PDB file of C-alpha atoms in Angstrom:
ATOM      1  CA  MET A   1      84.926  97.442  87.770  1.00 73.00           C
ATOM      2  CA  THR A   2      83.086  94.701  85.913  1.00 82.00           C
ATOM      3  CA  SER A   3      82.812  91.116  87.080  1.00 83.00           C
ATOM      4  CA  MET A   4      85.127  90.081  84.235  1.00 85.00           C
ATOM      5  CA  GLU A   5      87.824  92.522  85.378  1.00 83.00           C
ATOM      6  CA  LYS A   6      87.509  91.229  88.924  1.00 82.00           C
ATOM      7  CA  MET A   7      88.008  87.703  87.668  1.00 85.00           C
ATOM      8  CA  TRP A   8      91.147  88.590  85.677  1.00 84.00           C
ATOM      9  CA  ASN A   9      92.602  90.491  88.631  1.00 81.00           C
ATOM     10  CA  ALA A  10      91.948  87.514  90.895  1.00 82.00           C
ATOM     11  CA  PHE A  11      93.752  85.200  88.455  1.00 84.00           C
ATOM     12  CA  SER A  12      96.730  87.569  88.303  1.00 82.00           C
ATOM     13  CA  ALA A  13      96.819  87.746  92.116  1.00 79.00           C
ATOM     14  CA  ILE A  14      96.986  83.940  92.250  1.00 81.00           C
ATOM     15  CA  GLY A  15     100.137  84.160  90.117  1.00 80.00           C
ATOM     16  CA  ASP A  16     101.650  86.659  92.556  1.00 77.00           C
ATOM     17  CA  ILE A  17     100.998  84.261  95.424  1.00 78.00           C
ATOM     18  CA  ALA A  18     102.411  81.325  93.450  1.00 78.00           C
ATOM     19  CA  PHE A  19     105.624  83.289  92.956  1.00 76.00           C
ATOM     20  CA  ALA A  20     106.073  83.486  96.729  1.00 75.00           C
ATOM     21  CA  TYR A  21     105.869  79.695  97.039  1.00 74.00           C
ATOM     22  CA  SER A  22     108.474  79.006  94.369  1.00 70.00           C
ATOM     23  CA  PHE A  23     111.359  78.564  96.781  1.00 71.00           C
ATOM     24  CA  TYR A  24     112.600  75.373  95.106  1.00 68.00           C
ATOM     25  CA  PRO A  25     115.867  76.886  93.655  1.00 66.00           C
ATOM     26  CA  VAL A  26     117.394  77.496  97.084  1.00 71.00           C
ATOM     27  CA  LEU A  27     115.787  74.716  99.106  1.00 76.00           C
ATOM     28  CA  LEU A  28     118.548  72.148  98.550  1.00 73.00           C
ATOM     29  CA  GLU A  29     121.298  74.733  98.949  1.00 72.00           C
ATOM     30  CA  ILE A  30     119.884  75.768 102.315  1.00 77.00           C
ATOM     31  CA  GLN A  31     119.564  72.133 103.386  1.00 78.00           C
ATOM     32  CA  ASP A  32     123.176  71.535 102.366  1.00 77.00           C
ATOM     33  CA  THR A  33     124.355  74.130 104.926  1.00 79.00           C
ATOM     34  CA  LEU A  34     122.620  72.433 107.875  1.00 80.00           C
ATOM     35  CA  LYS A  35     124.418  70.398 110.482  1.00 79.00           C
ATOM     36  CA  PRO A  36     123.942  66.597 110.409  1.00 77.00           C
ATOM     37  CA  SER A  37     122.280  66.625 113.810  1.00 78.00           C
ATOM     38  CA  PRO A  38     119.324  66.917 114.078  1.00 83.00           C
ATOM     39  CA  PRO A  39     118.550  65.206 110.746  1.00 83.00           C
ATOM     40  CA  GLU A  40     118.373  67.625 107.818  1.00 80.00           C
ATOM     41  CA  ASN A  41     115.074  66.309 106.461  1.00 80.00           C
ATOM     42  CA  LYS A  42     113.307  66.860 109.795  1.00 85.00           C
ATOM     43  CA  VAL A  43     114.708  70.376 110.158  1.00 86.00           C
ATOM     44  CA  MET A  44     113.732  71.306 106.592  1.00 85.00           C
ATOM     45  CA  LYS A  45     110.246  69.860 106.990  1.00 86.00           C
ATOM     46  CA  LYS A  46     109.686  71.951 110.098  1.00 88.00           C
ATOM     47  CA  SER A  47     111.194  75.039 108.453  1.00 86.00           C
ATOM     48  CA  CYS A  48     109.055  74.658 105.328  1.00 84.00           C
ATOM     49  CA  THR A  49     105.911  74.218 107.428  1.00 89.00           C
ATOM     50  CA  ILE A  50     106.636  77.376 109.404  1.00 90.00           C
ATOM     51  CA  GLY A  51     107.669  79.352 106.314  1.00 83.00           C
ATOM     52  CA  ILE A  52     104.664  78.343 104.206  1.00 84.00           C
ATOM     53  CA  GLY A  53     102.328  78.924 107.138  1.00 88.00           C
ATOM     54  CA  ALA A  54     103.725  82.416 107.732  1.00 87.00           C
ATOM     55  CA  SER A  55     103.528  83.269 104.014  1.00 81.00           C
ATOM     56  CA  THR A  56      99.944  82.051 103.813  1.00 84.00           C
ATOM     57  CA  LEU A  57      98.961  84.079 106.881  1.00 88.00           C
ATOM     58  CA  LEU A  58     100.619  87.216 105.489  1.00 82.00           C
ATOM     59  CA  TYR A  59      98.916  86.909 102.105  1.00 78.00           C
ATOM     60  CA  MET A  60      95.545  86.227 103.674  1.00 82.00           C
ATOM     61  CA  ILE A  61      95.886  89.272 105.936  1.00 84.00           C
ATOM     62  CA  CYS A  62      96.931  91.556 103.064  1.00 79.00           C
ATOM     63  CA  GLY A  63      94.327  90.167 100.677  1.00 78.00           C
ATOM     64  CA  ILE A  64      91.324  90.052 102.999  1.00 81.00           C
ATOM     65  CA  LEU A  65      91.958  93.229 105.007  1.00 82.00           C
ATOM     66  CA  GLY A  66      93.060  95.114 101.890  1.00 79.00           C
ATOM     67  CA  TYR A  67      89.904  94.179 100.043  1.00 80.00           C
ATOM     68  CA  LEU A  68      87.721  95.006 103.060  1.00 84.00           C
ATOM     69  CA  ALA A  69      89.385  98.412 103.339  1.00 81.00           C
ATOM     70  CA  PHE A  70      89.603  99.441  99.673  1.00 79.00           C
ATOM     71  CA  GLY A  71      87.289  97.102  97.768  1.00 79.00           C
ATOM     72  CA  ASN A  72      87.734  97.192  93.999  1.00 78.00           C
ATOM     73  CA  ASP A  73      90.245 100.039  94.350  1.00 78.00           C
ATOM     74  CA  SER A  74      92.773  97.832  96.154  1.00 76.00           C
ATOM     75  CA  PRO A  75      96.166  98.760  94.634  1.00 74.00           C
ATOM     76  CA  GLY A  76      99.109  96.521  93.820  1.00 70.00           C
ATOM     77  CA  ASN A  77     101.268  98.630  96.146  1.00 71.00           C
ATOM     78  CA  TYR A  78      99.618  99.267  99.494  1.00 71.00           C
ATOM     79  CA  LEU A  79     102.259 101.832 100.452  1.00 71.00           C
ATOM     80  CA  THR A  80     101.671 104.355  97.682  1.00 65.00           C
ATOM     81  CA  GLY A  81      99.249 102.786  95.200  1.00 65.00           C
ATOM     82  CA  PHE A  82      96.147 104.547  96.527  1.00 61.00           C
ATOM     83  CA  GLY A  83      97.557 108.023  97.168  1.00 61.00           C
ATOM     84  CA  PHE A  84      98.665 107.469 100.760  1.00 63.00           C
ATOM     85  CA  TYR A  85     101.767 109.637 101.218  1.00 67.00           C
ATOM     86  CA  GLU A  86     101.332 111.038 104.740  1.00 71.00           C
ATOM     87  CA  PRO A  87     102.768 110.726 107.269  1.00 76.00           C
ATOM     88  CA  PHE A  88     105.867 110.468 105.083  1.00 79.00           C
ATOM     89  CA  TRP A  89     107.934 108.670 107.702  1.00 82.00           C
ATOM     90  CA  VAL A  90     105.526 105.712 107.739  1.00 80.00           C
ATOM     91  CA  VAL A  91     105.772 105.300 103.956  1.00 79.00           C
ATOM     92  CA  ASP A  92     109.561 105.750 104.075  1.00 83.00           C
ATOM     93  CA  ILE A  93     109.975 103.077 106.762  1.00 86.00           C
ATOM     94  CA  GLY A  94     107.796 100.721 104.744  1.00 80.00           C
ATOM     95  CA  ASN A  95     109.778 101.319 101.542  1.00 81.00           C
ATOM     96  CA  ILE A  96     113.101 100.904 103.354  1.00 88.00           C
ATOM     97  CA  SER A  97     111.890  97.596 104.775  1.00 86.00           C
ATOM     98  CA  VAL A  98     110.913  96.439 101.279  1.00 81.00           C
ATOM     99  CA  VAL A  99     114.353  97.391  99.924  1.00 84.00           C
ATOM    100  CA  ILE A 100     116.138  95.499 102.734  1.00 87.00           C
ATOM    101  CA  HIS A 101     113.932  92.462 102.142  1.00 79.00           C
ATOM    102  CA  LEU A 102     114.450  92.455  98.367  1.00 79.00           C
ATOM    103  CA  LEU A 103     118.218  92.943  98.640  1.00 82.00           C
ATOM    104  CA  GLY A 104     118.532  89.868 100.817  1.00 79.00           C
ATOM    105  CA  ALA A 105     115.952  87.800  98.935  1.00 76.00           C
ATOM    106  CA  PHE A 106     117.463  88.636  95.541  1.00 79.00           C
ATOM    107  CA  GLN A 107     120.912  87.510  96.661  1.00 79.00           C
ATOM    108  CA  VAL A 108     119.542  84.157  97.798  1.00 76.00           C
ATOM    109  CA  ILE A 109     117.101  83.434  94.975  1.00 76.00           C
ATOM    110  CA  ILE A 110     119.418  84.406  92.109  1.00 83.00           C
ATOM    111  CA  GLN A 111     122.409  82.315  93.259  1.00 82.00           C
ATOM    112  CA  PRO A 112     121.378  79.112  91.394  1.00 79.00           C
ATOM    113  CA  PHE A 113     121.078  81.086  88.139  1.00 86.00           C
ATOM    114  CA  PHE A 114     124.470  82.717  88.696  1.00 90.00           C
ATOM    115  CA  ALA A 115     126.026  79.306  89.391  1.00 88.00           C
ATOM    116  CA  PHE A 116     124.419  77.807  86.271  1.00 90.00           C
ATOM    117  CA  VAL A 117     125.796  80.538  83.981  1.00 92.00           C
ATOM    118  CA  GLU A 118     129.266  80.429  85.522  1.00 92.00           C
ATOM    119  CA  ASN A 119     129.526  76.626  85.356  1.00 92.00           C
ATOM    120  CA  TRP A 120     128.295  76.670  81.749  1.00 93.00           C
ATOM    121  CA  SER A 121     130.902  79.316  80.876  1.00 93.00           C
ATOM    122  CA  ARG A 122     133.716  77.254  82.393  1.00 91.00           C
ATOM    123  CA  GLU A 123     132.664  74.221  80.348  1.00 92.00           C
ATOM    124  CA  LYS A 124     132.243  76.297  77.191  1.00 91.00           C
ATOM    125  CA  TRP A 125     135.634  78.047  77.435  1.00 91.00           C
ATOM    126  CA  PRO A 126     137.930  75.803  79.522  1.00 88.00           C
ATOM    127  CA  GLY A 127     141.260  77.333  80.477  1.00 86.00           C
ATOM    128  CA  CYS A 128     140.118  80.936  79.972  1.00 88.00           C
ATOM    129  CA  LYS A 129     141.896  83.032  82.607  1.00 87.00           C
ATOM    130  CA  PHE A 130     139.210  85.717  82.584  1.00 89.00           C
ATOM    131  CA  ILE A 131     136.625  83.128  83.607  1.00 88.00           C
ATOM    132  CA  GLU A 132     138.619  80.876  85.929  1.00 87.00           C
ATOM    133  CA  GLU A 133     141.388  82.917  87.539  1.00 87.00           C
ATOM    134  CA  GLU A 134     140.839  84.092  91.114  1.00 87.00           C
ATOM    135  CA  TYR A 135     142.497  87.164  92.653  1.00 88.00           C
ATOM    136  CA  ILE A 136     142.993  87.296  96.411  1.00 87.00           C
ATOM    137  CA  ILE A 137     142.297  90.743  97.859  1.00 85.00           C
ATOM    138  CA  GLY A 138     142.500  90.639 101.633  1.00 81.00           C
ATOM    139  CA  LYS A 139     140.086  87.967 102.816  1.00 84.00           C
ATOM    140  CA  TYR A 140     138.170  87.854  99.542  1.00 84.00           C
ATOM    141  CA  ASN A 141     138.590  85.892  96.304  1.00 86.00           C
ATOM    142  CA  ILE A 142     137.733  88.072  93.296  1.00 89.00           C
ATOM    143  CA  ASN A 143     136.923  86.564  89.912  1.00 90.00           C
ATOM    144  CA  MET A 144     136.769  89.140  87.107  1.00 91.00           C
ATOM    145  CA  PHE A 145     134.208  87.235  85.036  1.00 92.00           C
ATOM    146  CA  ARG A 146     131.935  86.748  88.041  1.00 92.00           C
ATOM    147  CA  LEU A 147     132.282  90.395  89.050  1.00 91.00           C
ATOM    148  CA  THR A 148     131.689  91.709  85.521  1.00 94.00           C
ATOM    149  CA  TRP A 149     128.766  89.570  84.454  1.00 93.00           C
ATOM    150  CA  ARG A 150     126.889  89.750  87.748  1.00 92.00           C
ATOM    151  CA  THR A 151     127.235  93.532  87.813  1.00 93.00           C
ATOM    152  CA  CYS A 152     125.985  93.811  84.229  1.00 94.00           C
ATOM    153  CA  TYR A 153     123.081  91.481  84.996  1.00 92.00           C
ATOM    154  CA  VAL A 154     121.924  93.577  87.962  1.00 89.00           C
ATOM    155  CA  ILE A 155     122.214  96.808  85.953  1.00 92.00           C
ATOM    156  CA  ILE A 156     120.236  95.372  83.021  1.00 91.00           C
ATOM    157  CA  VAL A 157     117.521  93.988  85.299  1.00 86.00           C
ATOM    158  CA  ALA A 158     117.224  97.355  87.078  1.00 84.00           C
ATOM    159  CA  ILE A 159     116.922  99.238  83.758  1.00 86.00           C
ATOM    160  CA  VAL A 160     114.305  96.826  82.421  1.00 82.00           C
ATOM    161  CA  ALA A 161     112.357  97.140  85.693  1.00 78.00           C
ATOM    162  CA  MET A 162     112.329 100.924  85.341  1.00 79.00           C
ATOM    163  CA  MET A 163     111.304 100.714  81.688  1.00 79.00           C
ATOM    164  CA  PHE A 164     108.470  98.226  82.250  1.00 72.00           C
ATOM    165  CA  PRO A 165     107.202  98.723  85.820  1.00 69.00           C
ATOM    166  CA  PHE A 166     104.410  96.157  85.632  1.00 72.00           C
ATOM    167  CA  PHE A 167     105.522  94.492  88.818  1.00 72.00           C
ATOM    168  CA  ASN A 168     102.403  92.529  89.725  1.00 73.00           C
ATOM    169  CA  SER A 169     101.725  91.182  86.230  1.00 77.00           C
ATOM    170  CA  PHE A 170     105.355  90.228  85.578  1.00 78.00           C
ATOM    171  CA  MET A 171     105.658  88.576  88.964  1.00 76.00           C
ATOM    172  CA  GLY A 172     102.396  86.715  88.413  1.00 79.00           C
ATOM    173  CA  LEU A 173     103.505  85.466  85.007  1.00 82.00           C
ATOM    174  CA  ILE A 174     106.865  84.259  86.312  1.00 79.00           C
ATOM    175  CA  GLY A 175     105.216  82.662  89.327  1.00 79.00           C
ATOM    176  CA  SER A 176     102.607  80.832  87.273  1.00 81.00           C
ATOM    177  CA  ALA A 177     105.218  79.592  84.784  1.00 83.00           C
ATOM    178  CA  THR A 178     107.568  78.163  87.409  1.00 82.00           C
ATOM    179  CA  TYR A 179     105.191  77.189  90.207  1.00 83.00           C
ATOM    180  CA  TRP A 180     103.555  74.062  88.765  1.00 87.00           C
ATOM    181  CA  PRO A 181     106.453  72.229  87.065  1.00 87.00           C
ATOM    182  CA  LEU A 182     109.159  72.836  89.660  1.00 82.00           C
ATOM    183  CA  THR A 183     107.213  73.225  92.903  1.00 84.00           C
ATOM    184  CA  ILE A 184     104.392  70.736  92.302  1.00 88.00           C
ATOM    185  CA  TYR A 185     104.883  68.289  89.433  1.00 91.00           C
ATOM    186  CA  PHE A 186     108.525  67.185  89.743  1.00 89.00           C
ATOM    187  CA  PRO A 187     108.579  66.910  93.571  1.00 86.00           C
ATOM    188  CA  ILE A 188     105.377  64.849  93.562  1.00 91.00           C
ATOM    189  CA  GLU A 189     106.602  62.575  90.776  1.00 93.00           C
ATOM    190  CA  MET A 190     109.920  62.055  92.573  1.00 90.00           C
ATOM    191  CA  TYR A 191     108.090  61.242  95.795  1.00 90.00           C
ATOM    192  CA  ILE A 192     105.834  58.731  94.032  1.00 93.00           C
ATOM    193  CA  SER A 193     108.867  57.061  92.458  1.00 93.00           C
ATOM    194  CA  ARG A 194     110.980  57.055  95.627  1.00 91.00           C
ATOM    195  CA  ALA A 195     108.168  55.855  97.903  1.00 91.00           C
ATOM    196  CA  LYS A 196     107.115  53.259  95.280  1.00 91.00           C
ATOM    197  CA  ILE A 197     103.466  54.288  95.545  1.00 92.00           C
ATOM    198  CA  ARG A 198     101.302  51.829  93.656  1.00 92.00           C
ATOM    199  CA  THR A 199      99.449  53.168  90.613  1.00 91.00           C
ATOM    200  CA  GLY A 200      95.723  53.464  91.310  1.00 90.00           C
ATOM    201  CA  SER A 201      96.091  53.488  95.096  1.00 92.00           C
ATOM    202  CA  PHE A 202      94.367  56.147  97.222  1.00 93.00           C
ATOM    203  CA  THR A 203      97.609  58.055  97.815  1.00 93.00           C
ATOM    204  CA  TRP A 204      98.490  57.957  94.111  1.00 94.00           C
ATOM    205  CA  ILE A 205      95.042  59.257  93.151  1.00 95.00           C
ATOM    206  CA  TRP A 206      94.997  62.224  95.516  1.00 94.00           C
ATOM    207  CA  LEU A 207      98.582  63.187  94.615  1.00 95.00           C
ATOM    208  CA  LYS A 208      97.652  63.146  90.921  1.00 95.00           C
ATOM    209  CA  LEU A 209      94.504  65.123  91.720  1.00 96.00           C
ATOM    210  CA  LEU A 210      96.586  67.694  93.595  1.00 93.00           C
ATOM    211  CA  THR A 211      98.895  67.980  90.574  1.00 94.00           C
ATOM    212  CA  LEU A 212      95.941  68.543  88.246  1.00 94.00           C
ATOM    213  CA  ILE A 213      94.323  71.163  90.480  1.00 92.00           C
ATOM    214  CA  CYS A 214      97.596  73.091  90.803  1.00 90.00           C
ATOM    215  CA  LEU A 215      98.079  72.924  87.016  1.00 92.00           C
ATOM    216  CA  ILE A 216      94.659  74.499  86.471  1.00 91.00           C
ATOM    217  CA  ILE A 217      95.468  77.203  89.007  1.00 88.00           C
ATOM    218  CA  ALA A 218      98.802  77.927  87.290  1.00 88.00           C
ATOM    219  CA  LEU A 219      97.134  78.189  83.869  1.00 91.00           C
ATOM    220  CA  LEU A 220      94.482  80.581  85.201  1.00 89.00           C
ATOM    221  CA  ALA A 221      97.187  82.683  86.882  1.00 88.00           C
ATOM    222  CA  ALA A 222      99.184  82.822  83.656  1.00 88.00           C
ATOM    223  CA  ALA A 223      96.117  83.909  81.687  1.00 89.00           C
ATOM    224  CA  GLY A 224      95.331  86.646  84.204  1.00 87.00           C
ATOM    225  CA  SER A 225      98.931  87.894  84.220  1.00 85.00           C
ATOM    226  CA  VAL A 226      99.170  87.986  80.416  1.00 87.00           C
ATOM    227  CA  ARG A 227      95.916  89.914  80.260  1.00 86.00           C
ATOM    228  CA  GLY A 228      97.265  92.349  82.864  1.00 83.00           C
ATOM    229  CA  LEU A 229     100.406  92.922  80.795  1.00 83.00           C
ATOM    230  CA  VAL A 230      98.349  93.546  77.653  1.00 84.00           C
ATOM    231  CA  VAL A 231      96.193  96.115  79.461  1.00 81.00           C
ATOM    232  CA  SER A 232      99.251  97.811  80.995  1.00 78.00           C
ATOM    233  CA  PHE A 233     101.045  98.034  77.647  1.00 78.00           C
ATOM    234  CA  SER A 234      98.027  99.745  76.088  1.00 77.00           C
ATOM    235  CA  SER A 235      98.689 102.877  78.183  1.00 74.00           C
ATOM    236  CA  PHE A 236     102.425 102.432  78.666  1.00 72.00           C
ATOM    237  CA  GLU A 237     105.009 105.224  78.419  1.00 74.00           C
ATOM    238  CA  ILE A 238     108.646 104.199  78.776  1.00 74.00           C
ATOM    239  CA  PHE A 239     110.291 105.434  82.000  1.00 67.00           C
ATOM    240  CA  ARG A 240     107.081 107.309  82.848  1.00 65.00           C
ATOM    241  CA  SER A 241     104.472 104.722  83.758  1.00 56.00           C
ATOM    242  CA  VAL A 242     104.378 103.388  87.317  1.00 58.00           C
ATOM    243  CA  SER A 243     103.023 100.119  88.674  1.00 55.00           C
TER     244      SER A 243
END
C-alpha cells in the first residue's frame, strides 16, 4: 500500500467516525421524553458526555489495536474481512450482536425522516383517508400509508445495500456530508446567538476556529469517501461484490 492510499483510507475512516457522532436527529426527541426533574439540559449534557466518551474510546480501541494487529491489511469488517471464520460461533455471535444493534439504531435514527415524509404527505394531500385514517387493532393504531411506505422504504434500502455493498465508503460520505452543518455549524451558531457572545472575543474566536477545523475534516473525509467509492465501482459486480 502506497502512502497516498494510506492517506485516502485515513480520510475515509474519518468520515466513518463522523457518522457515529451525527446523533443530532434524535437528540431533541430523546430529551422530550425525559422527566422535568432533574432538569433535562443537565441530564442530556451528562448523557452526551458519557455517550461521546464511550464512542471515542471504542473507535480508538478498534482503530489502534486493529492497526497494530493487521497493519495495512486492516479490513473494514473485523469479523470476516480478513478471512477469520473459525471458530464459527464467535463470528456468529458477533454478527448477531451487530444485527441487534442495527435494528434498534435504525428504528431510532430513521424516525425523524419518517415523520418528515408523513407530515409532508398530510399537508400535500389533506383529507386523504389512505394517509390520515387510523385503524385500531387490539392495542395498536394502524395507518395504511405509514405501514405501506415504511415497508417499501426498508425493502428498497435493503436491496440497494445488497446491490452496492460499499458500506464504509457510503457511511463515510453520509457522515462527512451531515456532520459539519448539523452537528457543528448550526449548534455553535445557535449557541453564539443565544449566549450573546461578542464578536471578536476569545470565546467567539475559538468557537469559529473549531467550526473551521471541523469543516476541513469533513471535506477531507468526503474526498476520501468519494475516492473509495470510485475505486470500489471499478471492480464492482452487482449482487456479487462484498464490502
